[in-house]
């Protein structure tokens, strides 16, 4: 299972992959994550994935919120104590749509294959 995220800062960095077990740590560092639904594969449904993320976050003491973005087929996951601004979410979604388009043109499921920037 993979996860795509963007960093919370003055700008949004290039998307990178984050494993489910690492999401809580990312959220604790003031980041948020936007997940592409097509990456669920055959092993999980969206609700099952959300339950896994929530359980990992709870073990780490992070209170999370999920915002489904249905027209984009994405879900935002954020730490309720470090919510991104509307502009940051909009920029994140736009970046993911760009990389989604690149990935579709190349015939693979994701544009990034590992974490590129910790910012």
PDB file of C-alpha atoms in Angstrom:
ATOM      1  CA  UNK A   1       0.000   0.000   0.000  1.00  0.00           C
ATOM      2  CA  UNK A   2       1.399   3.400  -0.912  1.00  0.00           C
ATOM      3  CA  UNK A   3       0.399   6.903  -0.127  1.00  0.00           C
ATOM      4  CA  UNK A   4       1.104  10.150  -1.874  1.00  0.00           C
ATOM      5  CA  UNK A   5       1.651  13.282   0.164  1.00  0.00           C
ATOM      6  CA  UNK A   6       2.691  16.883   0.002  1.00  0.00           C
ATOM      7  CA  UNK A   7       4.482  18.901   2.626  1.00  0.00           C
ATOM      8  CA  UNK A   8       2.929  21.731   4.589  1.00  0.00           C
ATOM      9  CA  UNK A   9       5.089  24.802   4.051  1.00  0.00           C
ATOM     10  CA  UNK A  10       4.998  28.062   2.161  1.00  0.00           C
ATOM     11  CA  UNK A  11       4.757  25.983  -1.006  1.00  0.00           C
ATOM     12  CA  UNK A  12       3.884  22.456  -2.003  1.00  0.00           C
ATOM     13  CA  UNK A  13       6.699  20.146  -3.037  1.00  0.00           C
ATOM     14  CA  UNK A  14       6.647  17.444  -5.658  1.00  0.00           C
ATOM     15  CA  UNK A  15       4.443  14.517  -4.554  1.00  0.00           C
ATOM     16  CA  UNK A  16       6.183  11.536  -2.961  1.00  0.00           C
ATOM     17  CA  UNK A  17       5.130   8.127  -1.652  1.00  0.00           C
ATOM     18  CA  UNK A  18       4.544   7.382   2.021  1.00  0.00           C
ATOM     19  CA  UNK A  19       3.627   3.982   3.493  1.00  0.00           C
ATOM     20  CA  UNK A  20       0.523   3.692   5.676  1.00  0.00           C
ATOM     21  CA  UNK A  21       2.678   3.071   8.745  1.00  0.00           C
ATOM     22  CA  UNK A  22       4.518   6.393   8.178  1.00  0.00           C
ATOM     23  CA  UNK A  23       1.501   8.664   7.698  1.00  0.00           C
ATOM     24  CA  UNK A  24       1.143   9.530  11.396  1.00  0.00           C
ATOM     25  CA  UNK A  25       4.766  10.658  11.536  1.00  0.00           C
ATOM     26  CA  UNK A  26       4.254  12.866   8.506  1.00  0.00           C
ATOM     27  CA  UNK A  27       1.168  14.401  10.136  1.00  0.00           C
ATOM     28  CA  UNK A  28       3.046  14.990  13.392  1.00  0.00           C
ATOM     29  CA  UNK A  29       5.633  16.992  11.436  1.00  0.00           C
ATOM     30  CA  UNK A  30       2.958  19.412  10.190  1.00  0.00           C
ATOM     31  CA  UNK A  31       2.398  17.760   6.835  1.00  0.00           C
ATOM     32  CA  UNK A  32      -0.816  16.540   5.264  1.00  0.00           C
ATOM     33  CA  UNK A  33      -1.434  13.804   2.726  1.00  0.00           C
ATOM     34  CA  UNK A  34      -3.632  13.521  -0.335  1.00  0.00           C
ATOM     35  CA  UNK A  35      -4.322   9.951  -1.382  1.00  0.00           C
ATOM     36  CA  UNK A  36      -5.194   8.857  -4.927  1.00  0.00           C
ATOM     37  CA  UNK A  37      -8.045   6.348  -4.787  1.00  0.00           C
ATOM     38  CA  UNK A  38      -6.830   4.343  -7.769  1.00  0.00           C
ATOM     39  CA  UNK A  39      -3.909   3.186  -5.640  1.00  0.00           C
ATOM     40  CA  UNK A  40      -6.164   1.081  -3.399  1.00  0.00           C
ATOM     41  CA  UNK A  41      -5.709  -1.909  -5.683  1.00  0.00           C
ATOM     42  CA  UNK A  42      -7.492  -5.153  -4.924  1.00  0.00           C
ATOM     43  CA  UNK A  43      -6.398  -5.439  -1.284  1.00  0.00           C
ATOM     44  CA  UNK A  44      -8.324  -2.512   0.248  1.00  0.00           C
ATOM     45  CA  UNK A  45     -11.411  -0.431  -0.169  1.00  0.00           C
ATOM     46  CA  UNK A  46     -11.411   3.237   0.827  1.00  0.00           C
ATOM     47  CA  UNK A  47     -13.099   2.594   4.176  1.00  0.00           C
ATOM     48  CA  UNK A  48     -10.610  -0.148   5.064  1.00  0.00           C
ATOM     49  CA  UNK A  49      -7.708   2.114   4.160  1.00  0.00           C
ATOM     50  CA  UNK A  50      -9.134   4.925   6.293  1.00  0.00           C
ATOM     51  CA  UNK A  51      -9.471   2.542   9.248  1.00  0.00           C
ATOM     52  CA  UNK A  52      -5.803   1.519   8.907  1.00  0.00           C
ATOM     53  CA  UNK A  53      -4.645   5.140   8.754  1.00  0.00           C
ATOM     54  CA  UNK A  54      -6.831   6.131  11.733  1.00  0.00           C
ATOM     55  CA  UNK A  55      -5.525   3.207  13.812  1.00  0.00           C
ATOM     56  CA  UNK A  56      -1.889   4.060  13.049  1.00  0.00           C
ATOM     57  CA  UNK A  57      -2.527   7.725  13.854  1.00  0.00           C
ATOM     58  CA  UNK A  58      -4.258   6.875  17.134  1.00  0.00           C
ATOM     59  CA  UNK A  59      -1.269   4.755  18.215  1.00  0.00           C
ATOM     60  CA  UNK A  60       0.931   7.804  17.569  1.00  0.00           C
ATOM     61  CA  UNK A  61      -1.398  10.214  19.383  1.00  0.00           C
ATOM     62  CA  UNK A  62      -2.468  12.076  16.239  1.00  0.00           C
ATOM     63  CA  UNK A  63      -6.075  13.153  15.799  1.00  0.00           C
ATOM     64  CA  UNK A  64      -6.791  12.934  12.077  1.00  0.00           C
ATOM     65  CA  UNK A  65      -9.542  14.109   9.807  1.00  0.00           C
ATOM     66  CA  UNK A  66     -10.409  12.802   6.362  1.00  0.00           C
ATOM     67  CA  UNK A  67     -11.900  14.907   3.582  1.00  0.00           C
ATOM     68  CA  UNK A  68     -13.011  13.049   0.504  1.00  0.00           C
ATOM     69  CA  UNK A  69     -12.592  14.932  -2.775  1.00  0.00           C
ATOM     70  CA  UNK A  70     -15.003  12.908  -4.939  1.00  0.00           C
ATOM     71  CA  UNK A  71     -14.667  14.729  -8.258  1.00  0.00           C
ATOM     72  CA  UNK A  72     -10.911  14.248  -8.089  1.00  0.00           C
ATOM     73  CA  UNK A  73     -11.066  10.682  -6.709  1.00  0.00           C
ATOM     74  CA  UNK A  74      -8.768  11.675  -3.818  1.00  0.00           C
ATOM     75  CA  UNK A  75      -8.889  11.847  -0.027  1.00  0.00           C
ATOM     76  CA  UNK A  76      -7.123  14.427   2.141  1.00  0.00           C
ATOM     77  CA  UNK A  77      -5.754  13.254   5.507  1.00  0.00           C
ATOM     78  CA  UNK A  78      -4.663  15.911   7.988  1.00  0.00           C
ATOM     79  CA  UNK A  79      -3.739  16.389  11.616  1.00  0.00           C
ATOM     80  CA  UNK A  80      -6.609  18.396  13.133  1.00  0.00           C
ATOM     81  CA  UNK A  81      -4.020  20.528  14.959  1.00  0.00           C
ATOM     82  CA  UNK A  82      -2.175  21.426  11.722  1.00  0.00           C
ATOM     83  CA  UNK A  83      -4.769  21.816   8.993  1.00  0.00           C
ATOM     84  CA  UNK A  84      -3.604  23.023   5.572  1.00  0.00           C
ATOM     85  CA  UNK A  85      -5.118  26.162   4.083  1.00  0.00           C
ATOM     86  CA  UNK A  86      -7.579  26.028   1.193  1.00  0.00           C
ATOM     87  CA  UNK A  87      -4.806  27.282  -1.108  1.00  0.00           C
ATOM     88  CA  UNK A  88      -2.409  24.540   0.038  1.00  0.00           C
ATOM     89  CA  UNK A  89      -5.013  21.841  -0.565  1.00  0.00           C
ATOM     90  CA  UNK A  90      -5.849  23.305  -3.975  1.00  0.00           C
ATOM     91  CA  UNK A  91      -2.155  23.359  -4.888  1.00  0.00           C
ATOM     92  CA  UNK A  92      -1.705  19.775  -3.652  1.00  0.00           C
ATOM     93  CA  UNK A  93      -4.649  18.529  -5.699  1.00  0.00           C
ATOM     94  CA  UNK A  94      -3.358  20.329  -8.795  1.00  0.00           C
ATOM     95  CA  UNK A  95       0.107  18.794  -8.328  1.00  0.00           C
ATOM     96  CA  UNK A  96      -1.370  15.322  -7.980  1.00  0.00           C
ATOM     97  CA  UNK A  97      -3.537  15.776 -11.056  1.00  0.00           C
ATOM     98  CA  UNK A  98      -0.425  16.806 -12.986  1.00  0.00           C
ATOM     99  CA  UNK A  99       1.531  13.739 -11.828  1.00  0.00           C
ATOM    100  CA  UNK A 100      -1.497  11.519 -12.362  1.00  0.00           C
ATOM    101  CA  UNK A 101      -1.552  12.702 -15.980  1.00  0.00           C
ATOM    102  CA  UNK A 102       2.167  12.020 -16.368  1.00  0.00           C
ATOM    103  CA  UNK A 103       1.764   8.548 -14.880  1.00  0.00           C
ATOM    104  CA  UNK A 104      -1.177   7.737 -17.150  1.00  0.00           C
ATOM    105  CA  UNK A 105       0.871   8.741 -20.175  1.00  0.00           C
ATOM    106  CA  UNK A 106       3.665   6.413 -19.087  1.00  0.00           C
ATOM    107  CA  UNK A 107       1.357   3.498 -18.313  1.00  0.00           C
ATOM    108  CA  UNK A 108       2.235   3.109 -14.626  1.00  0.00           C
ATOM    109  CA  UNK A 109       0.327   3.781 -11.431  1.00  0.00           C
ATOM    110  CA  UNK A 110       2.370   6.599  -9.937  1.00  0.00           C
ATOM    111  CA  UNK A 111       4.676   9.359 -11.016  1.00  0.00           C
ATOM    112  CA  UNK A 112       6.943   9.089  -7.994  1.00  0.00           C
ATOM    113  CA  UNK A 113       8.513   5.905  -6.707  1.00  0.00           C
ATOM    114  CA  UNK A 114       9.939   7.137  -3.443  1.00  0.00           C
ATOM    115  CA  UNK A 115      10.324  10.068  -1.142  1.00  0.00           C
ATOM    116  CA  UNK A 116      12.243  12.793  -2.953  1.00  0.00           C
ATOM    117  CA  UNK A 117      12.089  15.747  -0.616  1.00  0.00           C
ATOM    118  CA  UNK A 118      11.652  15.985   3.134  1.00  0.00           C
ATOM    119  CA  UNK A 119      11.314  19.827   3.068  1.00  0.00           C
TER     120      UNK A 119
END
